[in-house]
XYZ file of C-alpha atoms in Angstrom:
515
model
C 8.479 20.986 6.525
C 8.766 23.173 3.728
C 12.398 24.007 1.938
C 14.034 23.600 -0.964
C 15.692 20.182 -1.592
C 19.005 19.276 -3.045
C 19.243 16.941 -5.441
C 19.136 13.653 -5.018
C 21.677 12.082 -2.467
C 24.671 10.617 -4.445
C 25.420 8.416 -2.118
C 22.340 6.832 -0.760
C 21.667 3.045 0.022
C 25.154 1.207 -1.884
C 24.274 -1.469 -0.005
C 20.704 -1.545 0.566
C 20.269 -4.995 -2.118
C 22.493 -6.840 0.323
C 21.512 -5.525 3.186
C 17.914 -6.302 2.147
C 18.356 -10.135 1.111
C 20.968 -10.702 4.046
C 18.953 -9.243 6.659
C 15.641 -10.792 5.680
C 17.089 -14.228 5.535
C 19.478 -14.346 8.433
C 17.168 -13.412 11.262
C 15.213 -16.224 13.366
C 12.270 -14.575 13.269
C 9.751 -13.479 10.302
C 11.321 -10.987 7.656
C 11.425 -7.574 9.295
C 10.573 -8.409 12.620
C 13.806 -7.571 15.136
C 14.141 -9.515 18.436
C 11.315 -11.167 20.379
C 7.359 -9.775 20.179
C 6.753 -9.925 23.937
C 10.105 -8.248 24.627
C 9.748 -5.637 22.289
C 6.468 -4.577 23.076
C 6.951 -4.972 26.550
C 10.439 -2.295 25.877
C 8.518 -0.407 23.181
C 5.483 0.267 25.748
C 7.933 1.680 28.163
C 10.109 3.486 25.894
C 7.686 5.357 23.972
C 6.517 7.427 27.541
C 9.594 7.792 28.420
C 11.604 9.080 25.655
C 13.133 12.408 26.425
C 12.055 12.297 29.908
C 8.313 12.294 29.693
C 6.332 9.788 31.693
C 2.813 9.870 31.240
C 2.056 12.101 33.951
C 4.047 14.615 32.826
C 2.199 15.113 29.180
C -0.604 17.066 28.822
C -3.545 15.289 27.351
C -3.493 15.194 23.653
C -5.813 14.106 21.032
C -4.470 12.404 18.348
C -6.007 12.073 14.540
C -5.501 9.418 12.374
C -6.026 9.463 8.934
C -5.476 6.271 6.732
C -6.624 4.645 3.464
C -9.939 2.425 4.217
C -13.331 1.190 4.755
C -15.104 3.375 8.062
C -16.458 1.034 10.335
C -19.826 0.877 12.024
C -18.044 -0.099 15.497
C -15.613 2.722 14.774
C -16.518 4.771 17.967
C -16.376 1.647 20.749
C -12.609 0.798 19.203
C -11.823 4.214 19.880
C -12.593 3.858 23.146
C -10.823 0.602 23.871
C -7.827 2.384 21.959
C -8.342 5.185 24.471
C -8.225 3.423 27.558
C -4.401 2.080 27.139
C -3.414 5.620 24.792
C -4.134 7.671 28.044
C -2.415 5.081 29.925
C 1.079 4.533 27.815
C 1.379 8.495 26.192
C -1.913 10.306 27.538
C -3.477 10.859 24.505
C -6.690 9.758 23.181
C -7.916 9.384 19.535
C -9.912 9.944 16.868
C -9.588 7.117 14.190
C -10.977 8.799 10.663
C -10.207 6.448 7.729
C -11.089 7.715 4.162
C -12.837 5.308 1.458
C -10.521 4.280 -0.721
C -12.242 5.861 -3.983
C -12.299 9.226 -2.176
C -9.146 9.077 -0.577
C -7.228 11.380 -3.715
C -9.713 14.001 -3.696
C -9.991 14.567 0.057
C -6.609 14.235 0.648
C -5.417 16.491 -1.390
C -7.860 18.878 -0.672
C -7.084 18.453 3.350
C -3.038 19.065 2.703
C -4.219 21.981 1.035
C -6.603 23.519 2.950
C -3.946 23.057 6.016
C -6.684 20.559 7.553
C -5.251 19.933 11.331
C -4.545 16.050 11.216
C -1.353 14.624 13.165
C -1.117 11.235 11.168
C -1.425 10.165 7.581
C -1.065 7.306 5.850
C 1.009 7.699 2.704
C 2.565 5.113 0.312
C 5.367 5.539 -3.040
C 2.209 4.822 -5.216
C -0.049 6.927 -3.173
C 1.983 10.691 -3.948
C 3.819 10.956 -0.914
C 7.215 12.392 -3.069
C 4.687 14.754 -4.133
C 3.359 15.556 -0.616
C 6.594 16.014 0.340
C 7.435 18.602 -2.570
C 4.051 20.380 -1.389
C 5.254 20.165 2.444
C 2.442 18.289 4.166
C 4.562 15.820 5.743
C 7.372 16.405 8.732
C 10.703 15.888 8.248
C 11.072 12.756 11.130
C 14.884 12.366 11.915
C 14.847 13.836 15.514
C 11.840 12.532 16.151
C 12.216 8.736 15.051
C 15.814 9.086 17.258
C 14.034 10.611 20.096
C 10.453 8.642 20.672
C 11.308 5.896 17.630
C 13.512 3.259 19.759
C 11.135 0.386 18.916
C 10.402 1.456 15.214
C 14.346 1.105 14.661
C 14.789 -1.925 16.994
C 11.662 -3.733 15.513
C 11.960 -2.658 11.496
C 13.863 -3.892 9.130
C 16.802 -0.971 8.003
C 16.140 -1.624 4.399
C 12.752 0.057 5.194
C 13.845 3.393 6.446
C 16.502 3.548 4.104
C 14.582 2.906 0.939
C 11.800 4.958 2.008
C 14.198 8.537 1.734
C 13.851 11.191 -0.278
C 17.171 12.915 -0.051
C 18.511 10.663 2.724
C 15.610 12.168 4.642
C 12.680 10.160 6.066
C 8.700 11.885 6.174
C 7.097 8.669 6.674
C 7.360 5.514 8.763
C 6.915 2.441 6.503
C 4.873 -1.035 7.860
C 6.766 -3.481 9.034
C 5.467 -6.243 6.272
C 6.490 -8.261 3.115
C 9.836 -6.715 1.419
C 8.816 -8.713 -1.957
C 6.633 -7.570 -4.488
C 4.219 -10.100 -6.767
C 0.676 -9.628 -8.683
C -1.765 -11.928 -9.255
C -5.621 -12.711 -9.084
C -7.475 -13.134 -5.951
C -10.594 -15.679 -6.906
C -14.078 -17.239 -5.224
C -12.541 -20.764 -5.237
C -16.107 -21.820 -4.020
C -17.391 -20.705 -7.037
C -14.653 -22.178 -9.079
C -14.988 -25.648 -7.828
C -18.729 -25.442 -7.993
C -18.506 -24.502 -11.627
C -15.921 -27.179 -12.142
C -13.210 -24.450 -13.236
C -9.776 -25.736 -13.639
C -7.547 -22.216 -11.883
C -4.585 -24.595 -12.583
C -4.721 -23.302 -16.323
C -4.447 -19.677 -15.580
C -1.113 -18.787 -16.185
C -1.072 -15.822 -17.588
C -3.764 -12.861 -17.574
C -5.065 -13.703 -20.867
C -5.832 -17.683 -19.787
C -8.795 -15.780 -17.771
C -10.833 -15.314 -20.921
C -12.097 -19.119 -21.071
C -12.726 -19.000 -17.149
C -14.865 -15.507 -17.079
C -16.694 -16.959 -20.128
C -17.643 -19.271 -17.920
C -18.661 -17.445 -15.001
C -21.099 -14.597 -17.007
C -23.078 -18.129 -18.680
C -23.185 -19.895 -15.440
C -23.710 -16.962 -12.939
C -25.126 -13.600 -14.891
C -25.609 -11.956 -11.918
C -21.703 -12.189 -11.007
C -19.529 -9.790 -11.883
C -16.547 -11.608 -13.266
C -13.531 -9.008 -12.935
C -14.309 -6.548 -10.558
C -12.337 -3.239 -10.927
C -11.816 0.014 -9.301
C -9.776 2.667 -11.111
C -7.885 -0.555 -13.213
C -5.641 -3.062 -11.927
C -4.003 -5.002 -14.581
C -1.062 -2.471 -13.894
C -0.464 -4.943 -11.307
C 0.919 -7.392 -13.618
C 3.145 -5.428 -15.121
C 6.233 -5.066 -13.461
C 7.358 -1.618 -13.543
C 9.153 0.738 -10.921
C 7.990 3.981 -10.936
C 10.892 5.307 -9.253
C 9.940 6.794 -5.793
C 6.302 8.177 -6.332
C 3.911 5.918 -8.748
C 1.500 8.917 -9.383
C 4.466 10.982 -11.216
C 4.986 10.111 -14.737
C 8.707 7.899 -15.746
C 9.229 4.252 -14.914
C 11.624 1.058 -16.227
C 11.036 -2.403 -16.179
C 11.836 -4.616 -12.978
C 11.894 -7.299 -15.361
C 15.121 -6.395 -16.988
C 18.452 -4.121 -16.799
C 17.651 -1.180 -19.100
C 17.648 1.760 -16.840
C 16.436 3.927 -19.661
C 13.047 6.207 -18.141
C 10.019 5.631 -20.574
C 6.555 6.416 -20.200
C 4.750 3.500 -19.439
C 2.197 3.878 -22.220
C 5.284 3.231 -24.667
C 5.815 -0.514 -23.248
C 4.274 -3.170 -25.179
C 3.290 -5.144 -21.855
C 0.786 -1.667 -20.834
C -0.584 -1.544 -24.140
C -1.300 -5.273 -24.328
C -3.253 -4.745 -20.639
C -5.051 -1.903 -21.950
C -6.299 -3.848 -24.771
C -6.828 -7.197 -22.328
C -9.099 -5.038 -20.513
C -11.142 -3.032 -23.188
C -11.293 -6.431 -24.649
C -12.752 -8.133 -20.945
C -14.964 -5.064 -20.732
C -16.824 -5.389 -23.896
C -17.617 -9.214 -23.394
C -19.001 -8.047 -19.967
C -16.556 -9.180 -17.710
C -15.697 -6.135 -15.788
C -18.202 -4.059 -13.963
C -19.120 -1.347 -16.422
C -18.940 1.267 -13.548
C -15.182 0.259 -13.173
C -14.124 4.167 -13.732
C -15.644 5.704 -11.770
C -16.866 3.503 -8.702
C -15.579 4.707 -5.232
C -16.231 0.825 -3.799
C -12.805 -0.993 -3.131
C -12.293 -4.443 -4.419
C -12.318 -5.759 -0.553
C -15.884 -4.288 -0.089
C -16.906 -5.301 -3.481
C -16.419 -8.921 -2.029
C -18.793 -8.493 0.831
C -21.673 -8.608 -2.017
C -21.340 -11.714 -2.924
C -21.309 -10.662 -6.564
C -17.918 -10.875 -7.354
C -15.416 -13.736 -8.683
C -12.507 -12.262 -8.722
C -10.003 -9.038 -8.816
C -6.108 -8.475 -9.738
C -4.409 -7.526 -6.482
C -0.745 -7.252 -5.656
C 0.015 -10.677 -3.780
C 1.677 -12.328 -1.077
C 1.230 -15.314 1.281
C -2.036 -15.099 2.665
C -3.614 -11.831 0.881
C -6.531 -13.851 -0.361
C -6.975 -15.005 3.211
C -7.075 -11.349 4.648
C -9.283 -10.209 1.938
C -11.855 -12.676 2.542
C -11.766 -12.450 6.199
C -12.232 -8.613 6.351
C -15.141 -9.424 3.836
C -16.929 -11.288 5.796
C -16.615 -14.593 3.348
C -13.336 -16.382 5.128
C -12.031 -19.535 3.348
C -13.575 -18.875 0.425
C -10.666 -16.916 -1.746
C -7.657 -18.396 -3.307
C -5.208 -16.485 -5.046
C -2.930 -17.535 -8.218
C 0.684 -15.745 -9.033
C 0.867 -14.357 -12.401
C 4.499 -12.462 -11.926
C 7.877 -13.169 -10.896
C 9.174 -11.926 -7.261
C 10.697 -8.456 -7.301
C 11.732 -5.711 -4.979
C 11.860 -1.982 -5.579
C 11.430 1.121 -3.600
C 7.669 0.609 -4.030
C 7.971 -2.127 -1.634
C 10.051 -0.193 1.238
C 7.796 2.675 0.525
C 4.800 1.042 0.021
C 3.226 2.083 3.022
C 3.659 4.440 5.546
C 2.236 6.690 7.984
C 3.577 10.097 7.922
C 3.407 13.121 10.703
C 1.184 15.901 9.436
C 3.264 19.557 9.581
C -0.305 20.789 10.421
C -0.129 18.222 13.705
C 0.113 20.442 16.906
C 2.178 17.570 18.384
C 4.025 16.169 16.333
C 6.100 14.078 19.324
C 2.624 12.421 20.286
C 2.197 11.405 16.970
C 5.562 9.866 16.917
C 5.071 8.271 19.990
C 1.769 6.964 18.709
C 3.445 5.078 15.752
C 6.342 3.619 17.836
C 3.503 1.915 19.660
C 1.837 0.727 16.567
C 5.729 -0.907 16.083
C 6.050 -2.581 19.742
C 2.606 -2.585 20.963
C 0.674 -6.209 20.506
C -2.279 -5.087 21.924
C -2.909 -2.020 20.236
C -1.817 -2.491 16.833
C -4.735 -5.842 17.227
C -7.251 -3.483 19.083
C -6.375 -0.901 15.647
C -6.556 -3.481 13.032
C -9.134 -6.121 14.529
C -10.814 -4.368 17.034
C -11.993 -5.889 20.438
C -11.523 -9.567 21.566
C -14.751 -10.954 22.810
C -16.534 -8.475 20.719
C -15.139 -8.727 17.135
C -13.411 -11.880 17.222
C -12.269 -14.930 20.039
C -8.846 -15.445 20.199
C -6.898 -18.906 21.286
C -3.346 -18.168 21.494
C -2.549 -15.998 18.725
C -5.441 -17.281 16.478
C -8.520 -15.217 15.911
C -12.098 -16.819 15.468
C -15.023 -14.289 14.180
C -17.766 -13.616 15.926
C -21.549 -12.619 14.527
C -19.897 -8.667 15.173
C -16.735 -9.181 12.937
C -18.301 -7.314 10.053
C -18.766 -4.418 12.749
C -15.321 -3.867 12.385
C -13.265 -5.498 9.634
C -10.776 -2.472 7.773
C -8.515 -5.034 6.294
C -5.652 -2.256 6.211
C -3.472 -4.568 8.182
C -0.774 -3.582 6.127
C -1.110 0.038 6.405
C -0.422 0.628 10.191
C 2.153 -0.679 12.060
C 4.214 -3.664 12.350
C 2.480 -6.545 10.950
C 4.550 -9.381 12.289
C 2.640 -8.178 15.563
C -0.878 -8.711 14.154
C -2.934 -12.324 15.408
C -4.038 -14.287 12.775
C -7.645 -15.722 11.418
C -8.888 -19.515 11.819
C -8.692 -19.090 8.011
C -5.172 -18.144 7.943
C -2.127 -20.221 7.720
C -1.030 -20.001 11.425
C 2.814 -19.957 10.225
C 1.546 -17.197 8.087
C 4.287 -14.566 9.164
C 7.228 -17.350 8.130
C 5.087 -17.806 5.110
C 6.114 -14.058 4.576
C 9.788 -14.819 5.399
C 10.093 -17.250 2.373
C 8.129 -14.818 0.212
C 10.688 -11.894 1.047
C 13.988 -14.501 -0.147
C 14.863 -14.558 -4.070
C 12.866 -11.935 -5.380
C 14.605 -10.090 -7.870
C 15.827 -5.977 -7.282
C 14.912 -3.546 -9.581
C 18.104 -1.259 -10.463
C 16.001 1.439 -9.020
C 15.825 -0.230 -5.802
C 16.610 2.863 -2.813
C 15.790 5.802 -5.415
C 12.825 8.079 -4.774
C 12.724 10.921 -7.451
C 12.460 14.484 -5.932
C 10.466 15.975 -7.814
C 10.789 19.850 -6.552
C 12.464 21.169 -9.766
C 9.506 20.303 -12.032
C 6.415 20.845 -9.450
C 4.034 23.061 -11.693
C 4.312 19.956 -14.621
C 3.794 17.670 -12.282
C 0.707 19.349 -10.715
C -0.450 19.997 -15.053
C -0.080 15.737 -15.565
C -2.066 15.276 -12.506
C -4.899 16.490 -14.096
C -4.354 14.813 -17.164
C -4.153 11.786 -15.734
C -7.264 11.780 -13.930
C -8.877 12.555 -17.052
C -7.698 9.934 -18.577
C -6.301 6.788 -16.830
C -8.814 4.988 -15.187
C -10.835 5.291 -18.413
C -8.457 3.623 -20.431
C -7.359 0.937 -17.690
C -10.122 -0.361 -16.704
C -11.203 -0.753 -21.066
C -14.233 2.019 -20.419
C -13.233 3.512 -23.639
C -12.036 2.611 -27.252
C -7.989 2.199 -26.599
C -6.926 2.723 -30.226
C -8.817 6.089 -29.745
C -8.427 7.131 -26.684
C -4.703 6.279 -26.082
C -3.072 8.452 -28.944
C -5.359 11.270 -27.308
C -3.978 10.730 -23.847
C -0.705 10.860 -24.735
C -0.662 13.678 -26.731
C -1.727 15.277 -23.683
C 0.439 14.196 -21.086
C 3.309 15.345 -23.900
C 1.456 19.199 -23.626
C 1.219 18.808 -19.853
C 5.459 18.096 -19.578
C 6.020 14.608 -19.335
C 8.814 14.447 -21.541
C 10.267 17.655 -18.914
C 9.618 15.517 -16.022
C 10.950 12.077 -17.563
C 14.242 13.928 -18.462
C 14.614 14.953 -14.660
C 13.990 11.925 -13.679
C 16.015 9.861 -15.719
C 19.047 12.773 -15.141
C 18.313 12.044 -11.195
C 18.567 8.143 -11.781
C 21.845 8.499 -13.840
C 23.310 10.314 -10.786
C 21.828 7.536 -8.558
C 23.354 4.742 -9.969
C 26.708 6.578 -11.110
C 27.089 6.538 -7.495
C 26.553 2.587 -6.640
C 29.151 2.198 -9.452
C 26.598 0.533 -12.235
């Protein structure tokens, strides 16, 4: 909905730290979840038809389109048509599933918001420019319709998530009911490392890599060490970007100075930058790391490729591999501390479109992705039998699981829901639990930065950064060059306007929690 927004709520989320840790760890089931799967799907099934009097007879057939962040699939169509089967049932709708590769996702995107594009659903994320979106008005304001056709997303999701996830105590997306902590790490062929006789036990920080991906290039020169898309050391470095990480302005999670700095002006960026120009030049990262539209997942399915920095948590290497075809064969290794910010509650969401014709379908649509076992499996996995076996709530693949393998788990729905793999720890969603307990808050945590006042810079540092960052991240081009160069334009493109307005909005924010 477009409209001018005040500034940032003064009195949003006091509580939200201790409502996070105490409702994470005092449940008796997995972090996040509320109440009992069978009885909430069984409730959210019901609800979702019924809310504000509409039974599935009484809706017109709709057909719904999904757009999220991912791989296409080549059994795409025949999932639809599973999906189909119980849509028409529960809501009467039917849909058309149309994920976007993840190196094209910015550019089509934005050009869909602003070309209008009809699309009811879209997957948006605090990294991923949804307080931008929202500035440009692509996403629907949801509070009548979470209250109205949302029972099971509020019964089943954590509070911590809505609440963290608004941008002037309003919510425009519906986050995934997942992990609440945040950690980074490297995700590695542990086949390869024990049949090289690698030691991973010494990697304890990113720079401990060097003696392992010397190894690798000698012993396998066909193998692409570090495999990058776009650069990903950024994962290691800690910082809270305040509501929307494409917008310039973040602080440290790592300690209590709430001053707002450009990133490039923290040592630990510039040492990552120079980590990974010095990686590239020894050969270690895929020289086509710029500018390569294949995501680190896919890049797996090769065979060619030992390892990648990812954002962790219990069981990522295990989803990675299994969507890649290669399960059992990654292991991961921590390489930060345990934090939570607003990244985390926003980290991934799926918004209504104000472009969607029907916009209450849509809603009803992600309540079921909340409360609906089957569906959210059918959406994620696709078809048992087909694309996996399943024996209780443990899948086994099938000679068809590459037919349909997204690996965006985390992107739709309610994850403490989703089956798991052979592969996969089967307490993996308790796993997730213990993972969520002792991480550390940012002071940020509950702030999203509006960025309205400041739109046109924002819009001119866009640019720039696409220019620019994945060049110097991923070591493509001389840092002690290239840096000084970037900067100086971001400074010509307003950063230093839009840094003031954020830090002025963060000042408010935590003038109002009393810090």
């Amino acid at each position: 909905m477009k409209q001018t927004r005040k500034t940032i709520s003064l009195v949003v989320l006091p509580l939200l730290v201790i409502a996070l840790f105490m409702s994470a760890c005092s449940k008796n089931q997995p972090s996040g979840s509320g109440g009992n799967e069978a009885s909430a799907s069984n409730a959210g099934a019901s609800a979702t038809a019924n809310d504000g009097g509409n039974a599935p007879a009484d809706l017109k057939p709709y057909k719904l389109k999904l757009v999220y962040e991912g791989p296409p699939q080549a059994d795409e169509a025949m999932v639809e048509d599973a999906l189909n089967k119980i849509l028409t049932e529960k809501i009467n709708a039917t849909i058309d599933i149309a994920p976007i590769d993840w190196g094209a996702w910015d550019d089509k995107v934005n050009l869909m918001i602003a070309s209008r594009e009809p699309v009811d659903i879209l997957f948006t994320a605090q990294w991923n420019g949804y307080s931008k979106n929202v500035a440009k008005g692509a996403y629907k304001e949801l509070g009548d319709l979470l209250g109205k056709y949302g029972q099971g997303i509020t019964s089943s999701l954590d509070p911590s998530f809505l609440e963290g996830s608004k941008i002037n105590g309003k919510n425009y997306g519906i986050p995934t009911n997942k992990e609440l902590a945040f950690a980074g790490g490297v995700v590695y062929r542990k086949d390869i490392a024990d049949e090289l006789g690698l030691d991973m036990s010494t990697v304890k920080t990113a720079e401990d890599l060097d003696a392992i991906y010397k190894v690798v290039k000698e012993k396998k020169p066909d193998m692409t060490p570090l495999y990058m898309q776009g650069g990903s050391f950024g994962q290691l470095t800690e910082f809270d970007s305040l509501g929307d990480g494409t917008i310039p302005g973040v602080i440290s999670k790592e300690d209590s100075d709430t001053t707002v700095k450009m990133m490039e002006d923290f040592d630990i960026y510039k040492r990552y930058l120079k980590l990974a120009r010095d990686f590239f030049q020894k050969g270690y990262i895929n020289k086509d790391a710029a500018t390569t539209q294949l995501s680190s997942g896919d890049a797996y399915k090769g065979g060619n490729v030992f390892s990648t920095i990812e954002p962790l948590k219990p069981g990522k290497a295990a989803e990675i591999a299994n969507a890649a075809g290669i399960g059992g064969k990654l292991d991961q290794i921590y390489l930060t501390g345990k934090t939570v910010s607003t990244s985390e509650t926003a980290g991934a969401m799926l918004a209504v479109s104000t472009t969607s014709k029907n916009p209450e379908r849509a809603m009803m649509f992600i309540n079921l992705l909340h409360t609906d076992k089957d569906i959210v499996n059918l959406l994620n996995f696709g078809i048992e039998g087909v694309h996996y076996t399943l024996s209780g709530d443990v899948m086994t693949p099938t000679d068809k699981s590459g037919q349909y393998a997204p690996g965006v788990a985390w992107e739709l729905g309610n994850q403490f829901l989703n089956h798991v793999w052979n592969t996969e720890a089967p307490d993996k969603w308790e796993q997730f639990k213990a993972f969520n307990e002792g991480a550390k808050p940012s002071p940020g945590l509950g702030f999203v930065f509006n960025s309205d006042s400041v739109k046109a810079e924002v819009g001119a540092l866009a640019n720039v950064i696409k220019q620019y960052q994945k060049a110097l991240e991923t070591g493509s081009v001389d840092t002690d060059k290239v840096l000084p160069e970037y900067v100086a334009a971001l400074k010509s493109a307003g950063v230093e306007k839009v840094i003031a307005e954020k830090q002025k909005q963060f000042d408010a924010f935590l003038a109002a929690k009393g810090k």
